[in-house]
mmCIF file of C-alpha atoms and ligand atoms in Angstrom:
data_model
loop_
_atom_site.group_PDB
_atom_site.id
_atom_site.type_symbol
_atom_site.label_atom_id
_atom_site.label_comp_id
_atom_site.label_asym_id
_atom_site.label_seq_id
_atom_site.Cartn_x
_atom_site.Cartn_y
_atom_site.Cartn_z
ATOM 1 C CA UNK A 1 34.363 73.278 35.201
ATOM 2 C CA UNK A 2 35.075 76.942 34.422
ATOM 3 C CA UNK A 3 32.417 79.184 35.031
ATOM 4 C CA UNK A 4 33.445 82.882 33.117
ATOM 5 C CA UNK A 5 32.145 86.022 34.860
ATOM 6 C CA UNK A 6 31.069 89.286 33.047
ATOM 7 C CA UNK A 7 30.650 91.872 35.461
ATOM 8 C CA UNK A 8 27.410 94.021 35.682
ATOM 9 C CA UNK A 9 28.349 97.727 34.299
ATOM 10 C CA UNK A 10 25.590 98.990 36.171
ATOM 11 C CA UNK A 11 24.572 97.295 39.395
ATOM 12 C CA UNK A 12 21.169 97.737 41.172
ATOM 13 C CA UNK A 13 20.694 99.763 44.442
ATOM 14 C CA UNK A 14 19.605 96.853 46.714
ATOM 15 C CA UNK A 15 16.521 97.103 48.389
ATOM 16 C CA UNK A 16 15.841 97.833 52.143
ATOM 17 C CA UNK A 17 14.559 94.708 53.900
ATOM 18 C CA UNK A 18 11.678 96.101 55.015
ATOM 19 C CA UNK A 19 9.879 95.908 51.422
ATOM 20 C CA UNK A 20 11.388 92.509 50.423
ATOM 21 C CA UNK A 21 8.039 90.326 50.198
ATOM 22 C CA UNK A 22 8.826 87.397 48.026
ATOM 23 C CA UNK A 23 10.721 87.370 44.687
ATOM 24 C CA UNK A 24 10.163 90.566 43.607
ATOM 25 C CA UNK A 25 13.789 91.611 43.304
ATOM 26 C CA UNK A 26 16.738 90.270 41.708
ATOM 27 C CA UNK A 27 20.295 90.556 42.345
ATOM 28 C CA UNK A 28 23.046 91.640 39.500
ATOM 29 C CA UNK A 29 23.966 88.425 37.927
ATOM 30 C CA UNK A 30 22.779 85.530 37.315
ATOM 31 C CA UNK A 31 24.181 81.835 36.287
ATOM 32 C CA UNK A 32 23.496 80.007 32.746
ATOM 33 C CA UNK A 33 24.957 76.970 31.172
ATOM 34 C CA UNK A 34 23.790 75.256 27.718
ATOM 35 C CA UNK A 35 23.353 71.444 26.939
ATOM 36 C CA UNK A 36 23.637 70.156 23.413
ATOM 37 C CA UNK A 37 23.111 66.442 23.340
ATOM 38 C CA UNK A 38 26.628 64.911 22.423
ATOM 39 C CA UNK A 39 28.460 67.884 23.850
ATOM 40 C CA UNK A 40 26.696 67.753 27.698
ATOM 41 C CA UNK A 41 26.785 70.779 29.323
ATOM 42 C CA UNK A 42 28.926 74.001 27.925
ATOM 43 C CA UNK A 43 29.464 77.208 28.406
ATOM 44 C CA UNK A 44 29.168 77.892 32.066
ATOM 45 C CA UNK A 45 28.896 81.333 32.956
ATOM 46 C CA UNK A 46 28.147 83.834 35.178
ATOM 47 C CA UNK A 47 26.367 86.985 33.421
ATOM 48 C CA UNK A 48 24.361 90.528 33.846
ATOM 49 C CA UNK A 49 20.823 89.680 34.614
ATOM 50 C CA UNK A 50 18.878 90.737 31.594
ATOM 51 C CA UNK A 51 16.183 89.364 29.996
ATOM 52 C CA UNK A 52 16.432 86.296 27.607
ATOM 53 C CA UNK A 53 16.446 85.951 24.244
ATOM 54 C CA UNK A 54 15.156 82.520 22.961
ATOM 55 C CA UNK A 55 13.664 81.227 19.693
ATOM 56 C CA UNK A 56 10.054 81.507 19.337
ATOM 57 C CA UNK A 57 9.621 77.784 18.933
ATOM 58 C CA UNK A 58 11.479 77.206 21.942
ATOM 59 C CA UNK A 59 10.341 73.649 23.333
ATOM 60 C CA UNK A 60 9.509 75.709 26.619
ATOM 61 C CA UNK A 61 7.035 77.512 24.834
ATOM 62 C CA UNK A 62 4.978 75.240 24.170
ATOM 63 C CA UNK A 63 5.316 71.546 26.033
ATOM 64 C CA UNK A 64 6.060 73.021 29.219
ATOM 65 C CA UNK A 65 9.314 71.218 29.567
ATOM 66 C CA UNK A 66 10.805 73.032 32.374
ATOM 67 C CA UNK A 67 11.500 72.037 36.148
ATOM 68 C CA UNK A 68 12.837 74.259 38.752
ATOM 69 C CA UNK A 69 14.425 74.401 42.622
ATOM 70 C CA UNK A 70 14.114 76.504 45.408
ATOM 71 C CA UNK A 71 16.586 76.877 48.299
ATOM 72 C CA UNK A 72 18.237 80.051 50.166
ATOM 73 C CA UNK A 73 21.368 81.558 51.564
ATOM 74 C CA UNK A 74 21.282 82.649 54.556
ATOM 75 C CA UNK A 75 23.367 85.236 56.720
ATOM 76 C CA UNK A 76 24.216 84.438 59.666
ATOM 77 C CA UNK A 77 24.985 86.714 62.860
ATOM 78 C CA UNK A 78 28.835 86.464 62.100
ATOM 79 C CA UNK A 79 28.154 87.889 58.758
ATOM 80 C CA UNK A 80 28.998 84.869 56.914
ATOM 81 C CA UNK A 81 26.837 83.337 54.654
ATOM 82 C CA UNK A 82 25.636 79.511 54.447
ATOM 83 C CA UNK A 83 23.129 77.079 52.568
ATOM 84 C CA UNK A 84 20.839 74.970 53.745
ATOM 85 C CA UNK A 85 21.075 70.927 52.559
ATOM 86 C CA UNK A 86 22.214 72.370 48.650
ATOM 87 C CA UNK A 87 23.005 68.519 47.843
ATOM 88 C CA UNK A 88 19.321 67.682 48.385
ATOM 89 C CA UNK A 89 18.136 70.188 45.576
ATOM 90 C CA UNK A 90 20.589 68.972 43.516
ATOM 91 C CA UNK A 91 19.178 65.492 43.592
ATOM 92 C CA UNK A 92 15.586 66.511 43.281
ATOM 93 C CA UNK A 93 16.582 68.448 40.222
ATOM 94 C CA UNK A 94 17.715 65.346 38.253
ATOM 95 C CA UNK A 95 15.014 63.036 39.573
ATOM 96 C CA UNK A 96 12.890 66.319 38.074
ATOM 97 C CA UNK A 97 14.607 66.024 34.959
ATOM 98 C CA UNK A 98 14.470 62.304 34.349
ATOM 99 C CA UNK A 99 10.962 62.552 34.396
ATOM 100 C CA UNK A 100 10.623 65.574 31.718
ATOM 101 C CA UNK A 101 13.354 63.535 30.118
ATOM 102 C CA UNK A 102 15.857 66.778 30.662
ATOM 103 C CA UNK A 103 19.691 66.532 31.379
ATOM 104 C CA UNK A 104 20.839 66.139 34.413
ATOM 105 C CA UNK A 105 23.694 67.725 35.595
ATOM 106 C CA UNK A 106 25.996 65.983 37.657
ATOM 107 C CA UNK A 107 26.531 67.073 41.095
ATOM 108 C CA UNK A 108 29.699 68.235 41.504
ATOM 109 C CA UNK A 109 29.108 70.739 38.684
ATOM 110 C CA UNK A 110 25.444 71.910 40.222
ATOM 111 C CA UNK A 111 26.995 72.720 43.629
ATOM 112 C CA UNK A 112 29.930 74.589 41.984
ATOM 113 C CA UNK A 113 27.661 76.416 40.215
ATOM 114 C CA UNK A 114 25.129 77.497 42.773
ATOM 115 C CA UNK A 115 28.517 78.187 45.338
ATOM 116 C CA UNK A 116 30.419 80.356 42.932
ATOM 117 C CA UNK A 117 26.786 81.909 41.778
ATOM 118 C CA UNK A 118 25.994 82.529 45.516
ATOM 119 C CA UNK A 119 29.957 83.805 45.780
ATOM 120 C CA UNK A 120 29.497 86.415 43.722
ATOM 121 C CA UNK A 121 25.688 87.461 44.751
ATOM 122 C CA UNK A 122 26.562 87.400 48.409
ATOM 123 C CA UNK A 123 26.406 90.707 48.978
ATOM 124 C CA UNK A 124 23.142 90.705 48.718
ATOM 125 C CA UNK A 125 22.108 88.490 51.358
ATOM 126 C CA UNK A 126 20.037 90.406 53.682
ATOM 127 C CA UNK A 127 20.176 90.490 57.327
ATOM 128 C CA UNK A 128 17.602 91.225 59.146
ATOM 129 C CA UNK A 129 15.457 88.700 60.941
ATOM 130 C CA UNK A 130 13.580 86.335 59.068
ATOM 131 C CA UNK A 131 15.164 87.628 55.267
ATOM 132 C CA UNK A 132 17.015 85.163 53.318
ATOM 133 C CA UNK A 133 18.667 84.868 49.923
ATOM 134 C CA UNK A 134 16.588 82.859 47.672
ATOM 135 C CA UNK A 135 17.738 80.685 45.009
ATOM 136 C CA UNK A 136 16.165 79.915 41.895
ATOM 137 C CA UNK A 137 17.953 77.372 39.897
ATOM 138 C CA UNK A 138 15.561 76.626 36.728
ATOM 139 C CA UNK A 139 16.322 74.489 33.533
ATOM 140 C CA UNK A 140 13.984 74.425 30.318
ATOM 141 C CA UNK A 141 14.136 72.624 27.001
ATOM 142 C CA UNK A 142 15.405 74.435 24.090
ATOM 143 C CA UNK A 143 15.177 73.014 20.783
ATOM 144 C CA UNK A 144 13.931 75.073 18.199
ATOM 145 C CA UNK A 145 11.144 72.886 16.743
ATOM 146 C CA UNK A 146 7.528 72.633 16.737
ATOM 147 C CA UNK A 147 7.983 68.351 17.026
ATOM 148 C CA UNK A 148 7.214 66.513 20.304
ATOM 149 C CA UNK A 149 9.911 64.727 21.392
ATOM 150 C CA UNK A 150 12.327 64.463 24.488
ATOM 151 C CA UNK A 151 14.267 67.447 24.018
ATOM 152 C CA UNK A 152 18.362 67.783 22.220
ATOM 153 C CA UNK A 153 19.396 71.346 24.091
ATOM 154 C CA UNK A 154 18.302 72.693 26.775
ATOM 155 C CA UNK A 155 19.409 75.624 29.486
ATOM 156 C CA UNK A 156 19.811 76.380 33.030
ATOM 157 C CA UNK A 157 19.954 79.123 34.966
ATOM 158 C CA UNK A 158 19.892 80.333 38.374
ATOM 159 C CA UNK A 159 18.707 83.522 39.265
ATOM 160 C CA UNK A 160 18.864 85.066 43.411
ATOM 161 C CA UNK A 161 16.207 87.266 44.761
ATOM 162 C CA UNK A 162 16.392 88.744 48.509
ATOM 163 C CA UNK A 163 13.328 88.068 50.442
ATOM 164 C CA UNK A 164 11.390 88.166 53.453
ATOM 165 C CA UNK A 165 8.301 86.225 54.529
ATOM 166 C CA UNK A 166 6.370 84.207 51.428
ATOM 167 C CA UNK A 167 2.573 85.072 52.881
ATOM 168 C CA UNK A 168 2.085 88.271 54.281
ATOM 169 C CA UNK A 169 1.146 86.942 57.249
ATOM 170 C CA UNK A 170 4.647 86.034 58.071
ATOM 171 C CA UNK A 171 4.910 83.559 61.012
ATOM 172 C CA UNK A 172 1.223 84.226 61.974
ATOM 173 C CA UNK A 173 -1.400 81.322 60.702
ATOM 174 C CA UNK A 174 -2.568 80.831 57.547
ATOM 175 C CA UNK A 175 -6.323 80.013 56.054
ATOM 176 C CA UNK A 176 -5.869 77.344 53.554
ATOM 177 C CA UNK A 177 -8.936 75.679 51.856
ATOM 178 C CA UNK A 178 -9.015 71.771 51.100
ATOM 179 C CA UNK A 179 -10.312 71.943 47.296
ATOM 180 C CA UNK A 180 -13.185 69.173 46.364
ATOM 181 C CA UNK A 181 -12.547 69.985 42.575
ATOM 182 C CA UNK A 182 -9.539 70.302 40.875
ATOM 183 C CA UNK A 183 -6.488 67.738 41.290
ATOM 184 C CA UNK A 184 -3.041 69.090 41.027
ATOM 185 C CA UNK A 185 -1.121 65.431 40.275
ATOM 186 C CA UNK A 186 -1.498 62.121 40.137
ATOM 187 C CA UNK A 187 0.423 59.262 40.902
ATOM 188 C CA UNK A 188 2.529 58.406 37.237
ATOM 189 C CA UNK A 189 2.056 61.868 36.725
ATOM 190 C CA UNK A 190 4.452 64.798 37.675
ATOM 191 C CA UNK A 191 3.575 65.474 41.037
ATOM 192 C CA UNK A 192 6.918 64.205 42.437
ATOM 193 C CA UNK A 193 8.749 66.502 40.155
ATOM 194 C CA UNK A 194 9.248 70.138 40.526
ATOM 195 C CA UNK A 195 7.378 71.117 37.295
ATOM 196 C CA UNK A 196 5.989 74.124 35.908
ATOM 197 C CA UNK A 197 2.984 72.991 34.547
ATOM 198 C CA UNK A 198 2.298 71.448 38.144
ATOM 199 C CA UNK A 199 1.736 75.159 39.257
ATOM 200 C CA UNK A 200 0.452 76.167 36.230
ATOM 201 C CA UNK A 201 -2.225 73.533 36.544
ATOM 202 C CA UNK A 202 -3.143 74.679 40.245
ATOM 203 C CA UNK A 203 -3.540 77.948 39.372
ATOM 204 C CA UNK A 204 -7.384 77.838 39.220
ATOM 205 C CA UNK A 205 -7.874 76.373 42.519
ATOM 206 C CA UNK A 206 -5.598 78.959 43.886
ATOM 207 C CA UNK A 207 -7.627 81.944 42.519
ATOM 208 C CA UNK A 208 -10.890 80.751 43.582
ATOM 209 C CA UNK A 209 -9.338 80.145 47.141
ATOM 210 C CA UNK A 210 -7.547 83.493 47.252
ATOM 211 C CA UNK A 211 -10.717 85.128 46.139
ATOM 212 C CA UNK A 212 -12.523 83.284 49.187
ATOM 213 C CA UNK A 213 -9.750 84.937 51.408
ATOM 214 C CA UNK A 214 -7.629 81.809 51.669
ATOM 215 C CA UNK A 215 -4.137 81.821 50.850
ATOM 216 C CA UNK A 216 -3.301 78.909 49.644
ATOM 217 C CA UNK A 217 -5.053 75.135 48.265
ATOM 218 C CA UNK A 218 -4.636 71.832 50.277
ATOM 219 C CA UNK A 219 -4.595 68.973 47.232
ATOM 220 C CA UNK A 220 -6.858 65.845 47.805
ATOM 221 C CA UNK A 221 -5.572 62.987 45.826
ATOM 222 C CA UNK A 222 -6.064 62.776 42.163
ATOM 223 C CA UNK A 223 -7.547 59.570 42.172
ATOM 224 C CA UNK A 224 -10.063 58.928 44.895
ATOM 225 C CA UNK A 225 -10.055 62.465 45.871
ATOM 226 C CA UNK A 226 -9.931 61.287 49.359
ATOM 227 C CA UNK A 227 -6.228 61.596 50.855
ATOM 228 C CA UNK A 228 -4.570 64.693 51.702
ATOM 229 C CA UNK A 229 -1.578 65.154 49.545
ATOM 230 C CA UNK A 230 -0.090 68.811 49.877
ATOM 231 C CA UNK A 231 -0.591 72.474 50.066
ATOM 232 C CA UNK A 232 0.138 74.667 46.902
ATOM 233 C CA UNK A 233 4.421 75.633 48.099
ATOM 234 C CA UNK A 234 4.573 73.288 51.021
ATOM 235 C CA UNK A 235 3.944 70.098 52.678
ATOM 236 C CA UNK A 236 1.662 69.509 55.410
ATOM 237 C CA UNK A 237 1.520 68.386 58.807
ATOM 238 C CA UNK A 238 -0.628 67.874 61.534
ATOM 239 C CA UNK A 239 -0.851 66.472 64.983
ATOM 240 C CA UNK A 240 -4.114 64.463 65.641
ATOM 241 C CA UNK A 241 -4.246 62.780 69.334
ATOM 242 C CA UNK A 242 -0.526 63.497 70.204
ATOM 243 C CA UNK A 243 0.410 61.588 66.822
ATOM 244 C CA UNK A 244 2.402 63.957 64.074
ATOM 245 C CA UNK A 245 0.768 62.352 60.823
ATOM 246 C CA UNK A 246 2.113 63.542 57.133
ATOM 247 C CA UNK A 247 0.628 61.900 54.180
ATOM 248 C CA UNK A 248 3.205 59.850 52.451
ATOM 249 C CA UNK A 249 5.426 60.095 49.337
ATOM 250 C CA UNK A 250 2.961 58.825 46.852
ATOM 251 C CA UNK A 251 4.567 59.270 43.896
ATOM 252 C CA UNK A 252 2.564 62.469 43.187
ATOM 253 C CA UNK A 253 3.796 64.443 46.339
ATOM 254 C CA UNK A 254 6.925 66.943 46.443
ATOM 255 C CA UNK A 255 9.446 65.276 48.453
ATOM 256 C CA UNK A 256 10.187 68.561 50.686
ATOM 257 C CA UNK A 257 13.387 69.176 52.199
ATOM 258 C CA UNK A 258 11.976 71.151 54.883
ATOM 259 C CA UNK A 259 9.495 68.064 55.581
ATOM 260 C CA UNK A 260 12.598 65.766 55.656
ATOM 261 C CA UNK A 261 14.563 68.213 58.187
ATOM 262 C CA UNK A 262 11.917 68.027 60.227
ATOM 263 C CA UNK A 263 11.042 64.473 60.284
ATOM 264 C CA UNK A 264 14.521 64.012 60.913
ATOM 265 C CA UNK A 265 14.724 66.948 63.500
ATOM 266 C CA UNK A 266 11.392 65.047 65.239
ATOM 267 C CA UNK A 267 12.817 61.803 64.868
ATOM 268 C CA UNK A 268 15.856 62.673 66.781
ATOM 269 C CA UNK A 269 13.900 64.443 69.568
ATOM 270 C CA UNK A 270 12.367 60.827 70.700
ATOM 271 C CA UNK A 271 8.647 61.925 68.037
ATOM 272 C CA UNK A 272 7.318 59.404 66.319
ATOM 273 C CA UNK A 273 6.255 60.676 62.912
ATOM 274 C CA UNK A 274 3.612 58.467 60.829
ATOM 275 C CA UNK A 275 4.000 58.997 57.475
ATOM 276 C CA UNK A 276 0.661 57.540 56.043
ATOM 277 C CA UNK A 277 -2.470 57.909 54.243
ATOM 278 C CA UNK A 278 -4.483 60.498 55.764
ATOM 279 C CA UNK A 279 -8.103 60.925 54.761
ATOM 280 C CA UNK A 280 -10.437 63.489 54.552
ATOM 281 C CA UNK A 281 -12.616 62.217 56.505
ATOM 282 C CA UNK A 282 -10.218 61.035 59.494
ATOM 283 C CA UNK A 283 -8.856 65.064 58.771
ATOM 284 C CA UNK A 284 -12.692 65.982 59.354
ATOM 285 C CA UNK A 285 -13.476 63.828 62.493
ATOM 286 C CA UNK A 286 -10.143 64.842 64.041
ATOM 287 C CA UNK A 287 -11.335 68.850 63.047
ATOM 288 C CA UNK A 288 -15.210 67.990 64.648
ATOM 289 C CA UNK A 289 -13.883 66.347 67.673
ATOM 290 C CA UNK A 290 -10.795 68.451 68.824
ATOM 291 C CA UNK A 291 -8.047 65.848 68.420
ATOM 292 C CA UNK A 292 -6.733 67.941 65.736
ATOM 293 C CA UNK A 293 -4.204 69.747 67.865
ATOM 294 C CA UNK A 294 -1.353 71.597 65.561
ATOM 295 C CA UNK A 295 -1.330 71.706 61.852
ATOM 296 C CA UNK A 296 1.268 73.525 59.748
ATOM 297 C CA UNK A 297 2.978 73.555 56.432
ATOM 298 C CA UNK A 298 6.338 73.259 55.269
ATOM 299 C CA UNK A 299 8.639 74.104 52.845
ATOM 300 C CA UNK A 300 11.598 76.300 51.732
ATOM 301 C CA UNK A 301 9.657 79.342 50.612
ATOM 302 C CA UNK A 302 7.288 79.107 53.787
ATOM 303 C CA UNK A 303 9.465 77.858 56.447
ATOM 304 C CA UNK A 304 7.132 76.566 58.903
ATOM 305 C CA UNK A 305 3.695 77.988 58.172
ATOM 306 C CA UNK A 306 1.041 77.071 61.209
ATOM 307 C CA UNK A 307 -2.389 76.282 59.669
ATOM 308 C CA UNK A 308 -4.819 78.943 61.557
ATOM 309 C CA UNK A 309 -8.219 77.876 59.723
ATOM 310 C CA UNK A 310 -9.134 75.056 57.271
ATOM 311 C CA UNK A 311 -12.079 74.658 55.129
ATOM 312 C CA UNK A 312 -13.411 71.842 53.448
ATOM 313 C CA UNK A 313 -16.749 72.061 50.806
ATOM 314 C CA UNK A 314 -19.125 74.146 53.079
ATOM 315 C CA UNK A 315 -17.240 73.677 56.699
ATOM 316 C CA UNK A 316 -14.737 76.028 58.330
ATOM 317 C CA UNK A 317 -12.618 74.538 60.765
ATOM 318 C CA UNK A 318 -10.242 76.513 63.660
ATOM 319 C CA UNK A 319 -7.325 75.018 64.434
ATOM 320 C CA UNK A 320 -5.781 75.348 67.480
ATOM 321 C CA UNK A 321 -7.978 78.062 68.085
ATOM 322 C CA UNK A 322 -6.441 80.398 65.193
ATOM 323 C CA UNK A 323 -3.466 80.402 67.027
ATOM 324 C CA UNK A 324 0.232 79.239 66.002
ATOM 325 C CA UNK A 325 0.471 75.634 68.338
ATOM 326 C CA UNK A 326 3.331 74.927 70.687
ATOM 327 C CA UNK A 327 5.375 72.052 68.582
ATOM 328 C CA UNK A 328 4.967 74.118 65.555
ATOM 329 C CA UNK A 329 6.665 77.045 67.360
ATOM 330 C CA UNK A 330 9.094 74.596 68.234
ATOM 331 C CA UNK A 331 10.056 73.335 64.684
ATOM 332 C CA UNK A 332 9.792 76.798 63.289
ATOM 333 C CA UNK A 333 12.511 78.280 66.309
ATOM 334 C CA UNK A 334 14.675 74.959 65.728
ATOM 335 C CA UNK A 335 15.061 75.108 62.235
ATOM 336 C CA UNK A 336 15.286 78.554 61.419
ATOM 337 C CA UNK A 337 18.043 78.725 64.384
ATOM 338 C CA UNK A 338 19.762 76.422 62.319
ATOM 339 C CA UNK A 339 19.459 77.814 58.749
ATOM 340 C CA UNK A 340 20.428 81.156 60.155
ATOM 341 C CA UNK A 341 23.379 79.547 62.283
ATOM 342 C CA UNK A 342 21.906 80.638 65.790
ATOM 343 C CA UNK A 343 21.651 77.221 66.959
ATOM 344 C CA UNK A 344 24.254 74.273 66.777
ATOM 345 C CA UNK A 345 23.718 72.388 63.356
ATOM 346 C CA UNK A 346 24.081 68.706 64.784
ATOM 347 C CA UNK A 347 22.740 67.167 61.717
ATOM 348 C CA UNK A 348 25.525 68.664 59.370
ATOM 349 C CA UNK A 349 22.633 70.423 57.221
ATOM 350 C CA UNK A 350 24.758 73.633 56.695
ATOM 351 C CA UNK A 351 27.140 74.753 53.605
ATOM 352 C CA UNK A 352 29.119 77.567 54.825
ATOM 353 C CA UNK A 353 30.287 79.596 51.682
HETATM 354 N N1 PLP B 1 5.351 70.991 47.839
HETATM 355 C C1 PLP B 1 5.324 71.871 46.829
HETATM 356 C C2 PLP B 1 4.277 71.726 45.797
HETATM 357 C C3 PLP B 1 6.293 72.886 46.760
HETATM 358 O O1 PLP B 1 6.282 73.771 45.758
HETATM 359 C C4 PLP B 1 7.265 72.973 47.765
HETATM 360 C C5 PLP B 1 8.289 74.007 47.704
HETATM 361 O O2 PLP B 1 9.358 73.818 47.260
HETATM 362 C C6 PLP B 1 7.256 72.024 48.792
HETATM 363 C C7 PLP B 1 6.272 71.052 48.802
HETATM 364 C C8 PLP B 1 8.287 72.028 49.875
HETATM 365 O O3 PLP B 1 9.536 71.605 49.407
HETATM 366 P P1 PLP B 1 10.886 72.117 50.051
HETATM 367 O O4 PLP B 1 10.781 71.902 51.495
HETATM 368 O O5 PLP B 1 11.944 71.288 49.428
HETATM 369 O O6 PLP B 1 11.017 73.555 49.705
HETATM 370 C C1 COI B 2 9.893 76.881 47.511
HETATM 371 O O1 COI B 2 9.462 76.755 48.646
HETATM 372 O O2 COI B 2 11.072 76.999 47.262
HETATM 373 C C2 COI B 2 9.007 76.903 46.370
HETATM 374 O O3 COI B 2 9.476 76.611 45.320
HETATM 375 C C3 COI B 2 7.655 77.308 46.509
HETATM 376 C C4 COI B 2 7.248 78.149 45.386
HETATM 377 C C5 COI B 2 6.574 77.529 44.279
HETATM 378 C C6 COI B 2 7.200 79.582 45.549
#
């Protein structure tokens, strides 16, 4: 595929690491390519990041069709730059897309695109500990037409933004509130698909739970309300009577690379992980009677988040006495070593650029 590059007449100054947070900058380009159904995907190219132009009755707009991906570059201590498992968000894009009945792009051209994206954007890669490269690749439908329908054009784009830690807390743990109200999926829903309107529709919960000084929701399921599914960005873990329990792929679950890594990483340590139902109410004894031992989330935005303090209806639970728990230190040091190439990569996980 040919990807054409227009150079930025006026690049950005990039910003010191120090005030990265999360997304809050972007770098000088970005990526776009159009579909048209019976011409596939066109027009790759590599462009000025400006803001977008698109019709007002842009399918977007108003149905929501859009999925997205999230994944980073990271520099390592040689200066180089590499990615972590690419192929993986390449896959979950089109299973993303076959259920908003988007294109899928086949995945030799994704990964050329996000390399010779991340090529030219490498520069701005930061270095210093714990800052990454984020990646934003992001398709939407685009046909100009009020009618509801599986959508003829569509776009995609990725866009980079240098960043630090996603909750200001950093590495330190994190309150996160089990919500008893709102659902976010359910299964033959969307909740396996990286969706928009997933987030969009979880926005309430998160607002009530940030104003309660929590910062982020843990989903029950949408059904009984009973199992624990996930946490707002991330998966979830925890480690109840030396077992590592994560609730299962339901069909209304995020299949999480970083909870794959480090099932695999566990798995290949001699760990047995259970991936199962988990109630609330098994979650709740294990809280009441200390078997809870380590709890933590997961995913590409969070790394390896330890779970400080849950809270369910009118209970507040400690966990591991507010403090980040030994295996979770573990699996945050092991696979941060390897996305930032200061450990051996044994499982082959890495792209160098
Ligand atoms: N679950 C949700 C809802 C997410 O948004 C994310 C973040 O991408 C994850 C889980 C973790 O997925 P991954 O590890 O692929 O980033
Ligand atoms: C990620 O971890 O990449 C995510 O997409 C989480 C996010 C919604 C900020």
């Amino acid at each position: 595929m040919n990807i054409s590059f227009t150079k930025t007449a006026c690049p950005k100054e990039k910003p010191d690491s120090s005030v990265l947070g999360f997304g809050k900058y972007f770098t000088d380009h970005m990526f776009m390519m159009d579909y048209t159904e019976g011409e596939g995907w066109h027009d790759a190219r590599i462009v000025p990041f400006e803001n977008l132009s698109i019709h007002p009755a842009s399918t977007v707009l108003h149905y929501g069709s859009e999925i997205f991906e999230g994944l980073k570059a990271y520099r390592r201590k040689d200066g180089k730059v590499q990615l972590f498992r690419p192929i993986e968000n390449i896959r979950r894009m089109n299973l993303s897309a076959e259920r908003l009945c988007l294109p899928q792009i086949p995945e030799d051209i994704a990964l050329q695109a996000l390399t010779e994206f991340v090529k030219t954007e490498q520069d701005w890669t930061p270095s210093a500990e714990g800052t990454s490269l984020y990646l934003r690749p992001f398709m939407f439908g685009n046909d100009e037409t009020l009618g509801v329908h599986a959508v003829h054009n569509a776009t995609y784009i990725i866009i980079a933004s240098p960043v630090g830690s996603y909750y200001k807390e950093g590495i330190n743990p994190v309150k996160i509130m089990i919500e008893a109200d709102d659902v976010r999926a359910v299964r033959g829903g969307t909740g396996m698909a990286k969706c928009g309107g997933n987030y969009a529709a979880s926005n309430r919960a998160g607002k009530r739970a940030e104003e309660k000084g929590y910062s982020q929701v843990l989903w029950l399921d949408g059904v009984e309300r009973k199992y624990i599914e996930e946490v707002g960005a991330m998966n979830v873990m925890f480690k109840i009577n030396g077992e590592i329990v994560t609730p299962a792929l339901s069909g209304s679950i995020l299949s999480g690379i970083t909870r794959k890594s480090i099932i695999e990483l566990l798995n290949s340590e001699g760990y047995k992980v259970s991936e199962r139902l988990l109630s609330i109410d098994e979650l709740s004894a294990a809280l009441e009677n200390g078997t809870l031992e380590e709890a933590w989330g997961c995913g590409t935005a969070a790394v390896v988040s330890p779970i400080g303090e849950l809270s369910y209806k009118d209970k507040v639970y400690t966990v591991s006495n507010g403090k980040i728990g030994e295996l979770t230190q573990h699996l945050y040091d092991t696979l941060t070593g390897i996305q930032w190439g200061k450990i051996e990569d044994k499982f082959n996980w890495t792209v160098e650029l």
